[in-house]
Amino acid sequence: MSHSIPTPSVPAPDIVRCAYMEIVVTDLARSRAFYVDVLGLHVTEEDDEAIYLRSLEEFIHHNLVLRKGPVAAVAAFAYRVRSPEEVDAAEAYYRELGCRTERRSTGFTKGIGDSVRVEDPLGFPYEFFYDVEHVERLTQRYDLYSAGELVRLDHFNQVTPDVPRGRAYLEDLGFRVSEDIQDSDGVTYAVWMHRKQTVHDTALTGGDGPRMHHVAFATHEKHNIIQICDKMGALRISDRIERGPGRHGVSNAFYLYILDPDDHRIEIYTQDYYTGDPDNPTITWDVHDNQRRDWWGNAVVPSWYTEASLVLDLDGNPQAVTERDERSEMAVTVGADGFSYTRSDDDGSPEGFKLGSQL
Ligand SMILES: [Fe+2]
């Protein structure tokens, strides 16, 4: 186990929400076909080096930057902060943590102004910005609305070896925990954390890291996700569907996981719940509950636990990956381990409808 991360004496920056991710792709045209032609994200701007994409309801310049490069990886997990001064606060906060920081008054990408990027204590490239170019919000452009329309950026998911260490760091940074997965020995396998009033802006998944597990876009309804599956089948790219569609236990969201041409994992997500009250209850799932990751009890494919994208340092080089030394969720739940369950004495099934006891 690594040492805990100290709490800085200066205030944490006031983070509003996850705002965009910058990913490096090895073939810009191939990635454009996936994100624009298949998924229907909207192009704000593009050139020979990068494509700036946004979801239908977004009013800031972009939610996803595809940047051409030699190694598929993530260059930035970017958060919007509440005011220009909060960018100063972020810089001071990470400096006190002893992290490498880089400030650019003109931004790191098109469309975004004064920002700071940091190599955070977990090894992730985080960015904080306020100043951003506004663009047309396409909410009522129903002429552009596709059957599988992606309407918002919902969250990031990060792989890190020591989940409690990461959780404490993100709680100091002002995130609140909505749900987690533990076992009876107190091992934490994953945690979901939010700033906006949804289940999460980012989640930590236990595994070899730092790596990016997925970035998630929201649709309005379940049927939008079914349409994406049907379209990928029609295009004969069903092999890029990795997991789902299904209903999560954690977050309650309806979900689909797909892989882009560089194997960056994208989640399509809808119908989680409101978490904005200060006393929003935290839900803890037993790692052996077969319905935690899929409410219908469908097994999680092993690749979902093992595969993830590299992340870059501020020089653009991949960060070294550290192995998780605690037990892994895949090892304790995939296959016949004899310890997982669908029904227990106190499984939360509705009173008077204990069907499980009859089957
Ligand atoms: Fe997710």
Short mmCIF file of C-alpha atoms and ligand atoms in Angstrom, two decimals:
data_model
loop_
_atom_site.label_atom_id
_atom_site.label_comp_id
_atom_site.label_asym_id
_atom_site.label_seq_id
_atom_site.Cartn_x
_atom_site.Cartn_y
_atom_site.Cartn_z
CA MET A 1 0.00 0.00 0.00
CA SER A 2 1.28 3.44 -0.84
CA HIS A 3 1.34 6.37 1.53
CA SER A 4 -1.71 8.57 1.82
CA ILE A 5 -1.79 11.91 0.07
CA PRO A 6 -1.58 14.94 2.39
CA THR A 7 -4.48 17.40 2.56
CA PRO A 8 -3.27 20.83 1.33
CA SER A 9 -3.71 23.84 3.63
CA VAL A 10 -5.06 25.96 0.77
CA PRO A 11 -8.71 25.56 -0.33
CA ALA A 12 -9.57 23.05 -3.02
CA PRO A 13 -10.73 24.55 -6.33
CA ASP A 14 -14.51 24.72 -6.73
CA ILE A 15 -15.12 22.17 -9.49
CA VAL A 16 -18.42 22.34 -11.39
CA ARG A 17 -18.31 19.20 -13.51
CA CYS A 18 -16.33 16.96 -15.80
CA ALA A 19 -16.19 18.92 -19.04
CA TYR A 20 -14.05 17.26 -21.67
CA MET A 21 -11.45 14.60 -22.34
CA GLU A 22 -8.54 14.91 -24.76
CA ILE A 23 -7.50 11.59 -26.25
CA VAL A 24 -4.67 10.75 -28.62
CA VAL A 25 -5.71 8.63 -31.59
CA THR A 26 -3.40 7.04 -34.14
CA ASP A 27 -5.54 7.59 -37.26
CA LEU A 28 -7.63 10.74 -37.22
CA ALA A 29 -9.81 9.81 -40.21
CA ARG A 30 -10.63 6.39 -38.75
CA SER A 31 -11.54 7.92 -35.39
CA ARG A 32 -13.63 10.60 -37.09
CA ALA A 33 -15.64 7.87 -38.80
CA PHE A 34 -16.30 6.25 -35.42
CA TYR A 35 -17.17 9.34 -33.37
CA VAL A 36 -18.92 11.41 -36.05
CA ASP A 37 -20.38 8.94 -38.56
CA VAL A 38 -21.28 6.14 -36.13
CA LEU A 39 -21.89 7.94 -32.81
CA GLY A 40 -23.06 11.26 -34.24
CA LEU A 41 -21.04 13.62 -32.06
CA HIS A 42 -21.06 17.15 -33.46
CA VAL A 43 -17.93 18.73 -34.92
CA THR A 44 -17.26 22.18 -33.50
CA GLU A 45 -13.95 22.60 -35.29
CA GLU A 46 -11.32 20.42 -36.95
CA ASP A 47 -7.92 20.60 -38.63
CA ASP A 48 -5.19 18.18 -39.69
CA GLU A 49 -4.10 17.59 -36.10
CA ALA A 50 -7.28 17.48 -34.03
CA ILE A 51 -11.07 17.22 -34.07
CA TYR A 52 -13.20 19.02 -31.45
CA LEU A 53 -16.49 17.29 -30.74
CA ARG A 54 -19.49 18.06 -28.58
CA SER A 55 -22.72 16.45 -27.50
CA LEU A 56 -26.13 17.79 -28.53
CA GLU A 57 -26.92 19.78 -25.38
CA GLU A 58 -23.43 21.18 -24.78
CA PHE A 59 -22.80 24.91 -25.02
CA ILE A 60 -19.04 24.92 -24.38
CA HIS A 61 -16.65 24.40 -27.28
CA HIS A 62 -16.12 20.66 -26.87
CA ASN A 63 -16.52 17.54 -24.75
CA LEU A 64 -13.97 15.43 -26.60
CA VAL A 65 -10.77 16.26 -28.42
CA LEU A 66 -9.31 13.67 -30.78
CA ARG A 67 -5.64 14.53 -31.29
CA LYS A 68 -3.44 12.70 -33.78
CA GLY A 69 -0.41 11.07 -32.19
CA PRO A 70 1.85 8.03 -32.17
CA VAL A 71 0.53 6.30 -29.04
CA ALA A 72 -3.16 5.95 -28.19
CA ALA A 73 -3.56 7.48 -24.74
CA VAL A 74 -5.38 10.13 -22.74
CA ALA A 75 -3.85 13.61 -22.64
CA ALA A 76 -6.30 15.28 -20.24
CA PHE A 77 -9.28 14.74 -17.96
CA ALA A 78 -10.63 18.30 -17.93
CA TYR A 79 -12.93 19.84 -15.31
CA ARG A 80 -14.74 23.16 -15.44
CA VAL A 81 -14.33 25.29 -12.31
CA ARG A 82 -16.77 27.91 -11.03
CA SER A 83 -14.82 31.12 -11.77
CA PRO A 84 -11.52 32.32 -13.26
CA GLU A 85 -10.09 32.60 -9.72
CA GLU A 86 -10.66 28.89 -9.18
CA VAL A 87 -8.01 28.16 -11.83
CA ASP A 88 -5.56 30.00 -9.54
CA ALA A 89 -6.88 27.90 -6.65
CA ALA A 90 -6.29 24.68 -8.58
CA GLU A 91 -2.73 25.71 -9.43
CA ALA A 92 -1.95 26.58 -5.79
CA TYR A 93 -3.58 23.38 -4.54
CA TYR A 94 -1.51 21.07 -6.72
CA ARG A 95 1.68 23.03 -6.15
CA GLU A 96 1.24 22.48 -2.44
CA LEU A 97 0.76 18.78 -3.14
CA GLY A 98 4.15 18.86 -4.85
CA CYS A 99 2.64 17.97 -8.22
CA ARG A 100 3.97 19.17 -11.52
CA THR A 101 1.71 21.91 -12.93
CA GLU A 102 1.62 23.86 -16.19
CA ARG A 103 -0.43 27.03 -16.68
CA ARG A 104 -1.35 28.38 -20.10
CA SER A 105 -3.27 31.64 -20.33
CA THR A 106 -4.33 30.77 -23.88
CA GLY A 107 -5.33 27.20 -23.05
CA PHE A 108 -4.08 23.79 -24.13
CA THR A 109 -6.75 23.29 -26.80
CA LYS A 110 -8.75 25.47 -29.15
CA GLY A 111 -11.84 27.00 -27.62
CA ILE A 112 -10.52 27.10 -24.06
CA GLY A 113 -8.68 29.95 -22.35
CA ASP A 114 -6.68 30.19 -19.15
CA SER A 115 -6.14 26.67 -17.79
CA VAL A 116 -3.84 24.65 -15.62
CA ARG A 117 -2.83 21.06 -16.26
CA VAL A 118 -1.35 18.93 -13.51
CA GLU A 119 0.13 15.49 -13.05
CA ASP A 120 -2.01 14.58 -10.07
CA PRO A 121 -0.92 12.43 -7.11
CA LEU A 122 -2.39 9.32 -8.78
CA GLY A 123 -0.50 10.04 -12.02
CA PHE A 124 -3.45 11.35 -14.05
CA PRO A 125 -3.30 14.44 -16.28
CA TYR A 126 -6.04 16.65 -14.83
CA GLU A 127 -6.99 20.04 -16.27
CA PHE A 128 -8.97 22.88 -14.68
CA PHE A 129 -10.44 25.79 -16.66
CA TYR A 130 -13.21 28.35 -16.54
CA ASP A 131 -12.75 30.50 -19.64
CA VAL A 132 -14.30 28.80 -22.67
CA GLU A 133 -15.83 29.70 -26.01
CA HIS A 134 -19.59 29.27 -26.12
CA VAL A 135 -21.08 27.59 -29.19
CA GLU A 136 -24.61 26.86 -30.38
CA ARG A 137 -26.46 24.58 -28.00
CA LEU A 138 -28.22 22.11 -30.28
CA THR A 139 -30.89 21.03 -27.77
CA GLN A 140 -33.82 21.93 -30.02
CA ARG A 141 -32.13 21.16 -33.32
CA TYR A 142 -34.37 18.13 -33.75
CA ASP A 143 -33.45 18.24 -37.41
CA LEU A 144 -30.03 17.02 -36.27
CA TYR A 145 -31.27 14.61 -33.58
CA SER A 146 -30.34 11.04 -34.44
CA ALA A 147 -31.96 7.91 -33.02
CA GLY A 148 -28.84 7.26 -30.95
CA GLU A 149 -28.14 10.89 -30.06
CA LEU A 150 -25.47 11.57 -27.41
CA VAL A 151 -26.74 14.53 -25.42
CA ARG A 152 -24.21 15.18 -22.61
CA LEU A 153 -20.80 14.18 -21.36
CA ASP A 154 -21.59 12.27 -18.20
CA HIS A 155 -18.40 11.01 -16.52
CA PHE A 156 -14.86 9.69 -16.58
CA ASN A 157 -13.68 6.38 -15.11
CA GLN A 158 -10.08 5.97 -13.97
CA VAL A 159 -8.11 2.83 -13.10
CA THR A 160 -5.87 3.15 -10.04
CA PRO A 161 -4.21 0.49 -7.88
CA ASP A 162 -5.15 1.86 -4.45
CA VAL A 163 -8.80 2.93 -4.47
CA PRO A 164 -9.04 4.17 -0.83
CA ARG A 165 -5.97 6.38 -1.39
CA GLY A 166 -7.55 7.85 -4.52
CA ARG A 167 -10.90 8.25 -2.80
CA ALA A 168 -9.37 10.26 0.07
CA TYR A 169 -7.55 12.51 -2.40
CA LEU A 170 -10.71 13.17 -4.44
CA GLU A 171 -12.77 13.78 -1.27
CA ASP A 172 -10.21 16.44 -0.26
CA LEU A 173 -10.66 17.89 -3.75
CA GLY A 174 -14.39 18.26 -3.00
CA PHE A 175 -15.88 15.17 -4.62
CA ARG A 176 -18.58 13.24 -2.76
CA VAL A 177 -19.07 9.49 -2.83
CA SER A 178 -22.37 8.19 -4.20
CA GLU A 179 -21.64 4.45 -4.33
CA ASP A 180 -18.82 1.97 -3.81
CA ILE A 181 -18.02 -1.75 -4.02
CA GLN A 182 -16.34 -3.46 -1.07
CA ASP A 183 -16.00 -6.91 0.45
CA SER A 184 -16.50 -8.09 4.01
CA ASP A 185 -12.76 -7.76 4.65
CA GLY A 186 -12.93 -4.04 3.87
CA VAL A 187 -11.20 -4.20 0.50
CA THR A 188 -12.56 -1.46 -1.79
CA TYR A 189 -12.78 -2.37 -5.46
CA ALA A 190 -14.35 0.76 -6.92
CA VAL A 191 -15.88 4.10 -5.93
CA TRP A 192 -18.18 6.59 -7.71
CA MET A 193 -17.68 10.31 -6.95
CA HIS A 194 -19.52 13.45 -8.01
CA ARG A 195 -19.46 17.25 -8.12
CA LYS A 196 -22.56 17.80 -10.32
CA GLN A 197 -25.82 16.34 -9.05
CA THR A 198 -25.57 12.93 -10.69
CA VAL A 199 -24.02 9.67 -9.54
CA HIS A 200 -20.57 10.67 -10.73
CA ASP A 201 -18.19 12.94 -12.55
CA THR A 202 -15.50 10.32 -12.17
CA ALA A 203 -15.14 6.83 -10.76
CA LEU A 204 -12.12 4.95 -9.55
CA THR A 205 -11.82 1.32 -10.60
CA GLY A 206 -9.22 -0.82 -8.82
CA GLY A 207 -6.55 -2.16 -11.17
CA ASP A 208 -3.17 -1.47 -12.71
CA GLY A 209 -2.87 2.28 -13.19
CA PRO A 210 -2.94 5.12 -13.80
CA ARG A 211 -5.06 4.25 -16.83
CA MET A 212 -8.33 5.50 -18.30
CA HIS A 213 -11.11 2.93 -18.06
CA HIS A 214 -13.75 4.80 -20.04
CA VAL A 215 -15.39 8.10 -20.83
CA ALA A 216 -19.20 8.16 -20.80
CA PHE A 217 -21.77 10.07 -22.83
CA ALA A 218 -25.45 10.25 -21.89
CA THR A 219 -28.45 9.61 -24.09
CA HIS A 220 -32.03 10.61 -23.22
CA GLU A 221 -33.58 7.15 -23.19
CA LYS A 222 -32.81 3.44 -23.20
CA HIS A 223 -34.01 3.08 -26.77
CA ASN A 224 -31.28 5.45 -27.95
CA ILE A 225 -28.75 2.90 -26.71
CA ILE A 226 -30.55 0.02 -28.41
CA GLN A 227 -30.37 1.99 -31.67
CA ILE A 228 -26.60 2.36 -31.32
CA CYS A 229 -26.35 -1.43 -30.99
CA ASP A 230 -28.58 -1.96 -34.03
CA LYS A 231 -26.56 0.56 -36.05
CA MET A 232 -23.25 -1.06 -35.12
CA GLY A 233 -24.69 -4.41 -36.17
CA ALA A 234 -25.84 -2.97 -39.50
CA LEU A 235 -22.38 -1.52 -40.07
CA ARG A 236 -20.82 -4.92 -39.24
CA ILE A 237 -18.86 -3.50 -36.34
CA SER A 238 -20.64 -5.46 -33.64
CA ASP A 239 -17.21 -6.73 -32.53
CA ARG A 240 -16.64 -3.21 -31.17
CA ILE A 241 -19.45 -3.78 -28.67
CA GLU A 242 -17.59 -5.01 -25.60
CA ARG A 243 -20.27 -5.28 -22.92
CA GLY A 244 -24.00 -4.73 -22.71
CA PRO A 245 -26.45 -3.30 -23.31
CA GLY A 246 -27.69 -3.75 -19.77
CA ARG A 247 -28.83 -2.14 -16.56
CA HIS A 248 -26.21 -1.36 -13.96
CA GLY A 249 -26.75 -2.13 -10.28
CA VAL A 250 -24.34 0.63 -9.25
CA SER A 251 -25.77 3.97 -10.50
CA ASN A 252 -28.92 2.22 -11.81
CA ALA A 253 -28.00 3.48 -15.28
CA PHE A 254 -28.77 1.68 -18.53
CA TYR A 255 -25.42 1.15 -20.25
CA LEU A 256 -23.37 0.02 -23.23
CA TYR A 257 -19.59 -0.24 -23.56
CA ILE A 258 -18.00 0.06 -26.98
CA LEU A 259 -14.40 0.32 -28.19
CA ASP A 260 -13.12 3.00 -30.55
CA PRO A 261 -10.57 2.20 -33.31
CA ASP A 262 -7.69 2.56 -30.80
CA ASP A 263 -9.51 0.51 -28.14
CA HIS A 264 -10.36 3.57 -26.05
CA ARG A 265 -13.51 2.47 -24.20
CA ILE A 266 -16.66 4.59 -24.48
CA GLU A 267 -19.73 4.10 -22.33
CA ILE A 268 -23.18 5.15 -23.44
CA TYR A 269 -25.24 5.80 -20.32
CA THR A 270 -28.70 6.95 -19.27
CA GLN A 271 -31.13 7.11 -16.35
CA ASP A 272 -29.01 7.40 -13.23
CA TYR A 273 -30.44 9.44 -10.33
CA TYR A 274 -30.25 12.77 -8.47
CA THR A 275 -27.56 13.08 -5.79
CA GLY A 276 -27.59 16.81 -4.98
CA ASP A 277 -28.81 16.82 -1.35
CA PRO A 278 -26.05 17.15 1.25
CA ASP A 279 -27.20 13.96 2.98
CA ASN A 280 -27.55 11.90 -0.19
CA PRO A 281 -27.16 8.30 1.03
CA THR A 282 -24.05 6.41 -0.03
CA ILE A 283 -24.75 2.93 -1.38
CA THR A 284 -22.22 0.19 -0.69
CA TRP A 285 -22.38 -2.98 -2.78
CA ASP A 286 -20.91 -6.33 -1.81
CA VAL A 287 -18.37 -7.38 -4.44
CA HIS A 288 -20.04 -10.81 -4.43
CA ASP A 289 -23.47 -9.45 -5.32
CA ASN A 290 -23.97 -10.63 -8.90
CA GLN A 291 -26.27 -7.70 -9.62
CA ARG A 292 -23.84 -4.90 -8.68
CA ARG A 293 -22.39 -4.38 -12.16
CA ASP A 294 -25.32 -5.80 -14.12
CA TRP A 295 -28.76 -5.71 -12.55
CA TRP A 296 -29.85 -8.62 -14.74
CA GLY A 297 -26.96 -10.74 -13.52
CA ASN A 298 -25.10 -10.93 -16.82
CA ALA A 299 -21.43 -11.72 -16.36
CA VAL A 300 -18.82 -9.00 -16.92
CA VAL A 301 -16.40 -9.92 -19.72
CA PRO A 302 -12.79 -10.25 -18.45
CA SER A 303 -11.46 -7.62 -20.90
CA TRP A 304 -13.62 -5.04 -19.14
CA TYR A 305 -11.61 -5.62 -15.97
CA THR A 306 -8.16 -5.86 -17.55
CA GLU A 307 -8.03 -3.48 -20.53
CA ALA A 308 -7.71 0.29 -20.29
CA SER A 309 -5.98 3.23 -22.00
CA LEU A 310 -2.61 4.67 -21.04
CA VAL A 311 -2.48 8.25 -19.77
CA LEU A 312 0.15 10.86 -20.65
CA ASP A 313 2.37 13.04 -18.50
CA LEU A 314 2.65 16.75 -19.25
CA ASP A 315 5.46 16.07 -21.75
CA GLY A 316 3.18 13.75 -23.71
CA ASN A 317 4.89 10.53 -22.63
CA PRO A 318 2.88 7.56 -21.29
CA GLN A 319 2.85 7.31 -17.51
CA ALA A 320 4.34 4.13 -16.06
CA VAL A 321 1.68 1.69 -14.87
CA THR A 322 1.81 0.32 -11.32
CA GLU A 323 0.24 -3.05 -10.55
CA ARG A 324 -2.58 -3.32 -8.05
CA ASP A 325 -1.35 -5.38 -5.11
CA GLU A 326 -4.74 -5.94 -3.47
CA ARG A 327 -7.08 -8.67 -4.71
CA SER A 328 -8.81 -7.84 -7.99
CA GLU A 329 -12.54 -7.74 -8.60
CA MET A 330 -12.13 -10.03 -11.60
CA ALA A 331 -10.24 -12.63 -9.55
CA VAL A 332 -12.93 -12.75 -6.88
CA THR A 333 -15.99 -12.59 -9.12
CA VAL A 334 -15.32 -14.00 -12.60
CA GLY A 335 -15.69 -17.76 -12.85
CA ALA A 336 -16.81 -20.29 -10.29
CA ASP A 337 -15.40 -18.84 -7.10
CA GLY A 338 -18.29 -20.19 -5.02
CA PHE A 339 -18.71 -16.98 -3.05
CA SER A 340 -20.95 -14.78 -5.21
CA TYR A 341 -24.72 -14.69 -4.94
CA THR A 342 -27.85 -13.43 -6.59
CA ARG A 343 -30.12 -14.00 -3.59
CA SER A 344 -29.28 -13.62 0.08
CA ASP A 345 -31.38 -13.48 3.26
CA ASP A 346 -31.48 -9.72 2.95
CA ASP A 347 -31.35 -9.11 -0.77
CA GLY A 348 -33.69 -6.13 -0.87
CA SER A 349 -36.41 -7.88 -2.87
CA PRO A 350 -39.82 -6.29 -2.29
CA GLU A 351 -41.85 -7.46 0.72
CA GLY A 352 -44.54 -9.90 -0.33
CA PHE A 353 -42.66 -10.70 -3.47
CA LYS A 354 -40.00 -13.06 -2.24
CA LEU A 355 -40.12 -14.93 -5.55
CA GLY A 356 -36.47 -15.76 -5.18
CA SER A 357 -37.17 -17.99 -2.21
CA GLN A 358 -39.46 -20.12 -4.39
CA LEU A 359 -37.00 -20.65 -7.24
FE FE B 1 -19.22 4.52 -16.36
#
